[in-house]
XYZ file of C-alpha atoms in Angstrom:
625
model
C -38.002 87.119 32.476
C -36.443 86.349 29.496
C -33.869 83.967 29.197
C -32.109 85.217 25.875
C -28.888 83.418 26.852
C -30.206 79.852 26.941
C -27.700 77.565 25.670
C -27.467 73.857 24.824
C -24.169 72.033 26.325
C -23.082 69.016 24.394
C -26.007 68.043 23.014
C -25.537 64.876 20.899
C -25.211 65.487 17.083
C -28.566 64.032 15.105
C -30.506 64.051 18.520
C -32.363 67.404 19.128
C -32.779 67.095 22.987
C -33.006 69.844 25.180
C -30.382 68.400 27.800
C -27.500 68.340 25.431
C -28.702 64.866 24.300
C -29.009 62.543 27.103
C -25.228 62.030 28.548
C -24.416 58.380 29.253
C -21.942 56.333 31.184
C -20.661 52.828 31.640
C -19.723 51.693 34.930
C -16.817 48.702 34.469
C -19.297 46.478 36.572
C -22.227 46.944 34.368
C -20.607 44.796 31.520
C -18.683 42.713 33.706
C -20.504 39.478 32.210
C -20.119 40.588 29.022
C -17.360 38.609 26.706
C -14.621 40.678 25.573
C -14.995 42.218 21.757
C -18.889 40.988 21.922
C -20.797 43.033 19.231
C -23.285 45.176 21.265
C -26.259 47.521 19.835
C -26.252 49.748 22.236
C -24.740 50.730 25.778
C -26.345 51.775 29.178
C -25.112 53.204 32.203
C -27.183 52.096 34.791
C -29.339 49.147 34.302
C -30.639 47.592 31.098
C -31.410 49.006 27.646
C -35.090 49.918 27.215
C -34.753 48.826 23.425
C -33.330 45.435 22.456
C -31.266 44.580 19.795
C -34.130 43.966 17.263
C -36.342 47.344 17.951
C -37.900 48.869 15.162
C -38.025 52.436 16.479
C -38.047 54.416 19.602
C -41.623 54.823 21.563
C -41.837 58.812 20.790
C -40.958 58.432 17.433
C -44.578 58.600 15.007
C -43.691 56.375 11.678
C -47.275 56.569 11.198
C -47.347 60.303 10.566
C -46.766 61.991 7.215
C -43.780 63.470 5.768
C -43.487 67.064 4.299
C -44.459 70.678 4.742
C -42.482 73.359 6.778
C -41.910 74.598 10.215
C -40.550 78.139 10.488
C -39.739 78.594 14.138
C -38.021 80.562 16.926
C -35.511 78.608 18.349
C -35.423 78.375 21.904
C -31.907 76.791 22.411
C -28.473 76.413 20.700
C -25.035 75.213 21.380
C -21.340 75.683 20.628
C -20.502 78.918 18.501
C -24.341 79.218 17.412
C -26.322 82.426 17.884
C -29.856 83.020 17.247
C -29.374 86.525 16.499
C -27.124 86.171 13.388
C -24.717 84.196 11.681
C -21.803 84.526 9.299
C -20.487 80.770 8.959
C -21.756 77.279 8.536
C -18.914 75.697 10.678
C -20.305 75.016 13.952
C -17.400 72.939 15.351
C -15.167 75.662 16.127
C -14.823 78.601 18.449
C -14.943 81.382 16.039
C -17.597 83.050 14.182
C -21.240 82.580 14.722
C -23.222 79.623 13.123
C -26.751 79.014 13.008
C -28.719 77.098 15.365
C -29.428 73.240 14.165
C -26.806 72.732 12.021
C -26.224 69.831 14.135
C -29.124 68.290 12.087
C -26.684 67.770 9.320
C -24.460 65.219 11.224
C -24.529 61.665 12.460
C -22.359 60.095 15.053
C -21.051 56.439 15.962
C -24.022 56.338 18.816
C -26.627 58.532 19.566
C -29.132 58.971 22.557
C -32.741 57.942 23.005
C -34.830 60.589 24.508
C -36.987 58.503 27.082
C -34.168 57.153 28.688
C -31.545 59.089 30.975
C -28.688 57.093 30.317
C -28.378 54.956 26.994
C -27.046 55.090 23.659
C -27.579 53.066 20.529
C -25.692 52.565 17.382
C -26.032 54.886 14.777
C -23.461 55.034 11.850
C -22.120 52.247 13.643
C -24.004 49.263 13.355
C -22.071 47.580 16.441
C -19.481 48.138 19.411
C -17.775 46.022 21.276
C -15.347 46.358 24.403
C -11.626 45.086 25.122
C -11.067 43.434 28.481
C -9.571 46.669 29.915
C -12.264 48.767 29.021
C -9.951 50.842 26.875
C -10.866 50.218 23.498
C -13.712 50.637 22.001
C -14.375 49.121 18.733
C -17.114 50.040 15.990
C -18.197 48.233 12.939
C -19.495 51.021 10.316
C -23.134 50.131 8.561
C -21.993 49.522 4.916
C -24.994 51.613 3.789
C -23.896 55.041 5.502
C -23.542 57.982 3.048
C -22.668 61.526 3.340
C -24.512 63.797 1.336
C -22.155 63.985 -1.267
C -22.735 60.160 -1.921
C -19.663 59.232 -0.598
C -19.534 56.324 1.727
C -18.765 57.060 5.587
C -15.235 55.173 6.396
C -13.336 54.570 9.136
C -10.724 57.129 7.802
C -13.399 59.742 8.262
C -14.564 58.622 11.937
C -10.571 58.860 12.882
C -10.115 62.428 11.028
C -13.195 63.744 12.795
C -11.961 62.638 16.005
C -8.462 63.765 15.641
C -9.271 66.976 14.028
C -11.850 68.054 16.539
C -9.711 66.808 19.499
C -6.841 69.443 17.995
C -8.885 72.224 16.602
C -12.615 71.981 17.714
C -14.713 74.215 19.935
C -13.517 73.940 23.432
C -16.650 71.652 24.769
C -15.945 69.158 21.896
C -12.352 69.101 22.752
C -13.380 68.458 26.429
C -15.306 65.519 25.539
C -12.380 64.018 23.794
C -9.588 64.684 26.368
C -9.093 60.913 27.612
C -8.972 59.859 23.888
C -5.306 59.121 23.169
C -5.707 57.627 19.577
C -8.629 56.941 16.888
C -7.613 54.055 14.396
C -9.020 53.014 11.197
C -8.583 49.356 11.082
C -9.964 48.943 7.856
C -12.632 50.722 5.842
C -15.536 49.695 8.100
C -13.849 49.575 11.633
C -12.678 51.764 13.632
C -11.194 51.556 16.920
C -11.416 54.549 19.962
C -8.379 54.164 22.303
C -8.474 55.673 25.681
C -5.521 56.615 28.182
C -6.912 54.103 30.648
C -7.476 57.254 33.142
C -10.604 58.036 31.865
C -13.960 57.601 33.820
C -16.589 55.304 32.179
C -18.703 58.547 31.784
C -15.841 60.083 29.819
C -15.559 56.890 27.468
C -19.286 57.059 26.514
C -19.518 61.007 26.135
C -17.128 60.524 23.618
C -19.221 58.463 21.115
C -21.433 61.351 20.086
C -19.117 63.317 18.144
C -20.086 64.445 14.509
C -18.491 62.674 11.922
C -17.461 64.684 8.556
C -15.993 63.408 5.534
C -11.962 63.795 5.319
C -11.939 64.315 1.745
C -13.707 67.375 1.982
C -10.739 69.269 4.293
C -8.134 68.138 1.473
C -6.610 71.675 1.264
C -8.652 73.354 3.370
C -8.285 74.467 7.094
C -10.912 72.748 9.473
C -11.163 76.061 11.520
C -12.132 78.109 8.060
C -15.193 80.056 9.192
C -17.077 80.432 5.723
C -20.447 79.959 4.366
C -19.511 76.639 2.936
C -21.613 74.121 4.012
C -19.663 70.994 5.636
C -21.344 67.664 4.173
C -22.355 65.701 6.773
C -24.395 62.177 6.882
C -27.421 63.387 8.626
C -30.844 63.811 7.788
C -30.807 67.405 6.695
C -28.885 69.414 4.283
C -28.684 73.443 3.885
C -30.801 74.588 1.658
C -31.558 78.500 0.924
C -30.037 81.102 3.337
C -29.356 84.875 3.547
C -26.641 86.013 5.932
C -27.788 87.266 9.434
C -31.313 86.854 7.956
C -32.794 83.305 7.544
C -31.693 79.809 6.938
C -33.311 76.617 5.596
C -32.768 73.022 6.298
C -34.054 70.552 3.752
C -34.796 66.675 4.368
C -32.635 64.515 2.085
C -34.711 62.340 -0.140
C -31.655 60.202 -0.196
C -31.089 60.117 3.541
C -29.282 56.523 4.280
C -30.584 55.714 7.463
C -34.330 57.104 7.394
C -35.890 53.151 7.623
C -33.252 52.249 10.480
C -34.641 52.086 14.002
C -32.638 54.891 15.324
C -34.211 57.287 13.014
C -37.435 56.041 11.874
C -40.245 58.213 12.510
C -38.412 61.031 12.863
C -37.463 64.516 11.293
C -40.742 64.772 9.528
C -40.629 68.225 7.876
C -39.354 68.726 4.181
C -38.214 72.440 4.977
C -37.085 73.862 8.494
C -36.753 77.609 8.510
C -34.967 79.552 11.381
C -35.531 83.417 10.962
C -32.831 85.828 12.815
C -33.983 88.806 14.850
C -31.635 91.275 16.973
C -34.382 91.765 19.487
C -37.340 89.593 20.589
C -40.353 92.101 19.925
C -39.674 91.889 16.187
C -39.471 87.963 16.485
C -43.090 88.110 18.527
C -44.457 90.499 15.729
C -43.398 87.749 13.126
C -45.256 85.217 15.379
C -48.350 86.649 15.219
C -48.310 87.883 11.335
C -47.742 83.773 10.521
C -44.330 84.253 9.587
C -43.429 82.038 12.168
C -45.097 79.048 12.897
C -44.009 78.261 16.648
C -42.347 80.072 19.732
C -41.434 79.082 23.199
C -41.873 82.533 25.279
C -39.342 83.061 27.917
C -40.411 86.649 28.744
C -43.229 86.516 31.681
C -44.663 89.725 30.627
C -44.939 89.045 27.155
C -46.543 85.841 28.293
C -49.316 87.646 30.298
C -49.905 90.351 28.024
C -49.114 89.977 24.552
C -50.745 86.719 23.596
C -54.253 87.989 23.214
C -54.055 88.817 19.313
C -56.859 87.440 17.286
C -55.365 84.515 16.006
C -55.274 83.321 19.825
C -59.060 84.121 20.651
C -59.780 82.674 16.892
C -58.103 79.279 18.603
C -55.896 79.163 15.157
C -53.171 79.644 17.521
C -52.899 77.612 20.518
C -51.229 79.004 23.751
C -50.145 76.287 26.144
C -47.682 74.567 28.332
C -45.649 71.776 28.910
C -44.220 69.776 31.393
C -40.607 70.277 31.807
C -37.951 67.504 31.064
C -36.759 65.528 33.690
C -33.403 67.557 33.930
C -31.579 70.059 35.971
C -32.473 73.457 35.418
C -29.646 75.908 35.444
C -30.088 79.660 35.228
C -27.175 81.845 37.034
C -25.642 84.878 37.338
C -21.595 84.731 36.942
C -19.546 87.239 38.803
C -15.788 87.110 37.295
C -13.387 86.329 39.895
C -10.546 87.111 37.541
C -11.253 90.435 38.402
C -10.245 90.570 42.266
C -13.207 92.609 43.637
C -15.332 89.624 42.779
C -13.220 87.063 44.436
C -14.562 87.326 48.004
C -17.243 85.306 48.586
C -18.932 88.228 51.083
C -19.009 90.196 48.094
C -20.710 87.721 45.962
C -23.493 87.175 48.914
C -24.019 90.814 49.503
C -24.875 91.190 45.614
C -27.297 88.611 45.697
C -28.897 89.751 48.904
C -29.763 93.049 46.641
C -31.916 91.362 44.374
C -35.468 91.325 45.967
C -36.782 88.226 44.345
C -40.120 88.504 45.724
C -40.845 92.107 44.821
C -39.371 91.311 41.158
C -41.779 87.946 40.705
C -44.830 90.123 41.864
C -44.498 93.286 40.159
C -42.621 92.427 36.814
C -42.803 88.753 36.585
C -46.810 88.164 37.036
C -45.763 85.401 39.576
C -44.929 82.835 37.157
C -41.377 82.442 38.449
C -39.619 80.776 41.248
C -36.279 81.561 43.067
C -33.626 78.910 42.516
C -31.403 77.725 45.130
C -29.362 75.320 43.304
C -27.372 75.177 39.952
C -29.524 71.732 39.615
C -32.920 72.792 40.246
C -35.674 70.554 39.852
C -33.520 67.399 39.936
C -32.328 64.766 42.575
C -29.124 66.308 42.395
C -30.081 69.443 44.534
C -29.424 68.726 48.272
C -31.946 69.255 51.137
C -31.398 69.651 54.906
C -28.521 68.409 56.806
C -25.950 66.241 54.565
C -27.147 62.810 54.905
C -24.609 59.654 56.368
C -23.464 59.182 52.822
C -23.001 62.317 51.679
C -20.888 63.020 55.010
C -18.882 60.004 53.828
C -17.733 62.105 50.831
C -17.546 65.098 52.398
C -15.871 64.562 55.650
C -12.344 63.699 54.112
C -12.446 67.206 52.497
C -13.768 69.064 55.778
C -10.336 71.079 56.051
C -10.887 72.210 52.550
C -14.364 73.154 52.604
C -16.611 76.010 54.586
C -17.966 74.979 57.942
C -21.574 75.675 56.388
C -21.352 72.885 53.982
C -21.782 70.502 57.007
C -25.325 72.522 57.958
C -28.416 72.757 56.071
C -28.187 73.353 52.647
C -28.076 76.794 51.808
C -31.417 78.371 50.395
C -31.998 81.870 49.167
C -33.138 84.872 51.460
C -36.620 85.825 51.454
C -37.483 89.245 51.340
C -40.371 90.992 53.025
C -41.412 91.739 49.171
C -41.187 95.557 49.788
C -38.425 96.103 47.211
C -36.694 97.625 50.215
C -36.011 95.085 52.696
C -33.910 96.826 55.276
C -32.596 93.886 57.098
C -31.495 92.181 54.114
C -29.713 95.472 52.668
C -28.251 96.204 56.244
C -26.446 92.565 55.897
C -25.494 93.175 52.305
C -23.763 96.240 53.428
C -21.893 94.667 56.335
C -20.835 92.016 54.351
C -19.103 94.615 51.577
C -17.438 96.155 54.747
C -16.063 92.979 55.947
C -14.384 92.474 52.617
C -12.603 95.860 52.965
C -15.248 97.982 50.734
C -16.289 101.458 52.570
C -18.096 104.294 51.870
C -15.651 106.834 50.417
C -15.524 109.607 47.635
C -17.817 108.366 44.432
C -19.412 105.262 46.739
C -17.886 102.011 48.044
C -13.887 102.280 47.758
C -11.461 99.673 48.641
C -8.074 100.299 50.731
C -6.456 101.856 47.317
C -9.203 104.097 46.712
C -10.782 102.180 43.979
C -14.707 102.671 43.405
C -16.477 99.436 43.201
C -18.033 99.121 39.879
C -20.058 96.283 38.490
C -21.190 96.195 34.725
C -23.686 93.666 33.709
C -23.005 92.717 30.113
C -26.612 91.860 28.444
C -27.869 91.102 24.857
C -31.452 91.602 25.424
C -32.733 94.770 26.722
C -35.780 92.602 28.640
C -32.861 91.991 31.063
C -32.534 95.694 32.015
C -36.281 95.489 32.900
C -36.450 92.654 35.098
C -33.076 93.696 37.112
C -33.447 97.598 37.092
C -34.760 97.296 40.481
C -31.893 95.330 41.383
C -29.180 97.950 40.246
C -31.128 100.659 41.752
C -30.318 98.841 44.958
C -26.815 98.390 44.221
C -26.266 101.756 43.448
C -27.940 102.827 46.834
C -25.238 100.868 48.509
C -22.391 102.740 46.946
C -21.776 100.177 44.036
C -21.377 102.096 40.556
C -23.738 99.639 38.792
C -24.370 99.746 35.241
C -25.705 97.674 32.333
C -23.836 97.320 29.159
C -25.977 96.113 25.989
C -23.978 94.754 23.427
C -24.584 93.219 19.992
C -24.478 89.156 19.652
C -21.316 89.249 17.689
C -19.527 91.211 20.726
C -21.345 89.216 23.226
C -20.071 86.203 22.251
C -16.535 87.350 21.404
C -16.312 88.644 25.222
C -17.991 86.017 26.967
C -15.505 83.589 25.098
C -12.665 85.456 26.286
C -13.876 86.161 29.820
C -14.210 90.072 29.289
C -16.746 91.170 31.710
C -18.149 91.597 34.965
C -21.312 89.976 35.372
C -23.637 87.920 32.948
C -26.712 85.545 33.011
C -26.676 81.973 31.742
C -29.063 79.620 30.911
C -27.795 76.123 30.014
C -29.709 72.726 29.723
C -27.807 69.868 31.725
C -28.172 66.446 31.306
C -29.790 63.494 33.138
C -26.452 61.677 33.894
C -23.683 64.232 35.066
C -20.019 63.342 33.773
C -16.589 64.565 34.829
C -15.767 66.375 31.603
C -18.846 68.270 31.772
C -18.917 69.297 35.385
C -15.455 70.560 34.717
C -16.749 72.930 31.989
C -18.539 74.805 34.320
C -16.991 74.450 37.639
C -13.466 72.389 37.064
C -10.024 74.278 37.819
C -9.017 72.897 34.373
C -11.126 75.241 32.554
C -10.856 78.555 34.587
C -8.674 80.144 31.709
C -9.802 78.392 28.651
C -11.582 80.466 26.238
C -14.481 79.084 25.117
C -15.243 77.169 28.286
C -18.398 77.569 30.415
C -16.605 78.286 33.727
C -17.712 82.041 33.474
C -17.025 82.850 37.237
C -13.395 81.864 36.752
C -13.617 79.440 39.747
C -11.018 77.079 40.742
C -11.088 74.908 43.907
C -9.459 71.919 44.629
C -12.150 70.710 46.629
C -14.880 71.100 44.132
C -12.464 69.553 41.559
C -12.191 66.197 44.027
C -15.867 66.277 44.097
C -16.292 66.335 40.458
C -13.887 63.372 40.447
C -16.442 61.395 42.888
C -19.184 62.096 40.261
C -17.221 60.865 37.709
C -16.147 57.764 39.387
C -19.798 56.754 40.161
C -20.736 53.131 39.163
C -24.406 53.409 40.257
C -27.008 56.542 39.760
C -27.451 56.370 43.898
C -23.559 57.005 43.972
C -23.580 59.454 41.245
C -26.340 61.488 42.894
C -24.913 61.309 46.139
C -21.806 62.888 44.804
C -23.571 65.667 42.950
C -25.775 66.339 46.147
C -22.192 66.655 47.792
C -21.050 69.028 45.065
C -24.469 71.062 44.947
C -23.990 71.810 48.820
C -20.363 73.025 47.986
C -21.494 75.500 45.312
C -24.477 76.871 47.118
C -21.998 78.031 50.132
C -19.097 79.330 47.512
C -21.905 80.963 45.301
C -19.351 81.425 42.263
C -22.677 80.973 40.771
C -25.328 82.720 41.842
C -28.668 80.678 41.286
C -31.270 83.102 40.039
C -34.703 82.388 38.368
C -36.492 79.402 37.294
C -39.847 78.491 35.423
C -42.225 75.643 36.075
C -43.096 74.728 32.703
C -42.481 75.176 29.195
C -44.527 78.143 27.635
C -45.251 77.581 23.881
C -47.473 79.133 21.460
C -47.734 77.646 17.675
C -50.077 78.038 14.834
C -52.293 75.022 14.745
C -51.092 73.087 11.792
C -48.936 70.541 13.883
C -49.345 67.077 14.845
C -47.550 65.654 17.640
C -47.516 62.771 20.422
C -46.839 63.096 24.249
C -43.178 64.749 24.688
C -40.725 62.178 25.789
C -39.189 62.708 29.465
C -35.694 64.247 28.210
C -36.487 66.144 25.258
C -38.800 69.014 23.814
C -37.249 68.672 20.716
C -40.343 70.045 18.275
C -38.550 70.017 14.982
C -37.552 66.504 15.119
C -40.574 64.960 16.974
C -43.954 67.152 15.590
C -44.913 66.787 11.767
C -47.325 69.126 9.504
C -50.830 68.340 9.637
C -52.513 69.359 6.341
C -55.976 68.852 7.628
C -55.380 71.280 10.623
C -53.635 73.964 8.195
C -56.544 73.851 5.683
C -58.993 74.313 9.089
C -57.144 77.726 9.735
C -56.573 78.771 6.089
C -52.699 78.025 6.194
C -52.879 74.998 3.778
């Protein structure tokens, strides 16, 4: 199965963590003993920071590794307006246009997350942060050595400009992070204050500290939302090198990077050149890998993994084919049926459609037995509920009982299990009954409602592989009388229609953070994001009870409380089926030419372009030096 829609959520700029960075939050109790305006080197959500104020670098970093060489790789993930298939702009901060993945490597932020902790932040552009007594003001002292790639110093004016402009004109997922920021004030050239409304949760405050910083002077006479091919300078370790629109882009490591010897950056980002090639389809990308034009590839298509990695370079052990453990993060791959279109608003319809997907047959016949059927939007994490609600969960759910389906208070919903025949009559009969109960009867041309309208379902895809994997599923839908079709569109059209909610059904895969936040959950499940172009609320769901549970998550002051609230949210989402959990994999399946060195991966990232390095001896051994 291909996850061609894999997308990153709110990943902190400068940290290449597959979960969108590791979001952090600051319970008010955690710093109760910290004196007002005490300079801090880091902030932790729950418990102590792993790294003290004198830390030399992160444990997963490799300062002993050589720098240089290049990595040509096929990106497994992207964020904001980025696309792995083409690009037409170098502005990744806005909704319009298609930007190349990894532009975030050009930018540093005030603080950055470590990849071996679930909820900690450390100073980056800032050398210290202090908190006001009411926890509504965060004061940062900038590092005097911080420089943009232009050579200009990073000042408090640049920080204030970046925050206020992104809050006003940025990509919706960035705007969401700043919704409780009321002002950003440059006190002097090296001091900046972030002021919050007082209505923010602790999570909201900490999530705002990973915003990319850009030079104010660059935008004198230039609109922030301009989408052309001019590089927006940053203070990060890379800059844009050669590129050809829609074909490839190269990022070059800066010899003058101001922070290369500072703890948060030391021993990371070894490659001199990182190149990304763009392909409209996965097959040409695979062929480029086989030829050695691409060095690293993560494979999401099970058929390809099982049948196409037997070419000579693999048998000669010049290409390594292997598996890496997944990160300790929630895994999300779900269908979204667009409830802005009335026929999908009834939960009985969504349940019926889900019943038509015979996972057991699909996994055995098309996916080589390599997948599992997801029950939850938070698969593989502690946030996934199990069995009956615990007393702690009931304490949260009971006050909302009148607004919740009765099933929420029973065993957690799980996927139906078919007989594996591809024609489970019991499940299909149940699906037919649900559709009839929702007002869809057999009529001329298939299922029709009381108005005589035919039930149509168009699955918008941008990869032919999805039509292969879900072809049997759509045959079953048609047998029940649904006019079910696939609509294959190019990447630019896909992005535009997705951003404006112009579809019946799409498949989405996202990386979630280890610590959940109100702003992040709102983007996917909150009523406030239902009609916000560019949000990730693809089903168009809006439920006050879900909003209340998101508020509970945001207000949690311990990991235990957050986990309990998340399990309550999970129970409700699974009964509602706004997002229909789909397919899940059990490992990261990757192939790479044997020219790299690396250490054991950290728990919360698989950012090979930041963590691995070029090994010249290995390259010579296989004739690729």
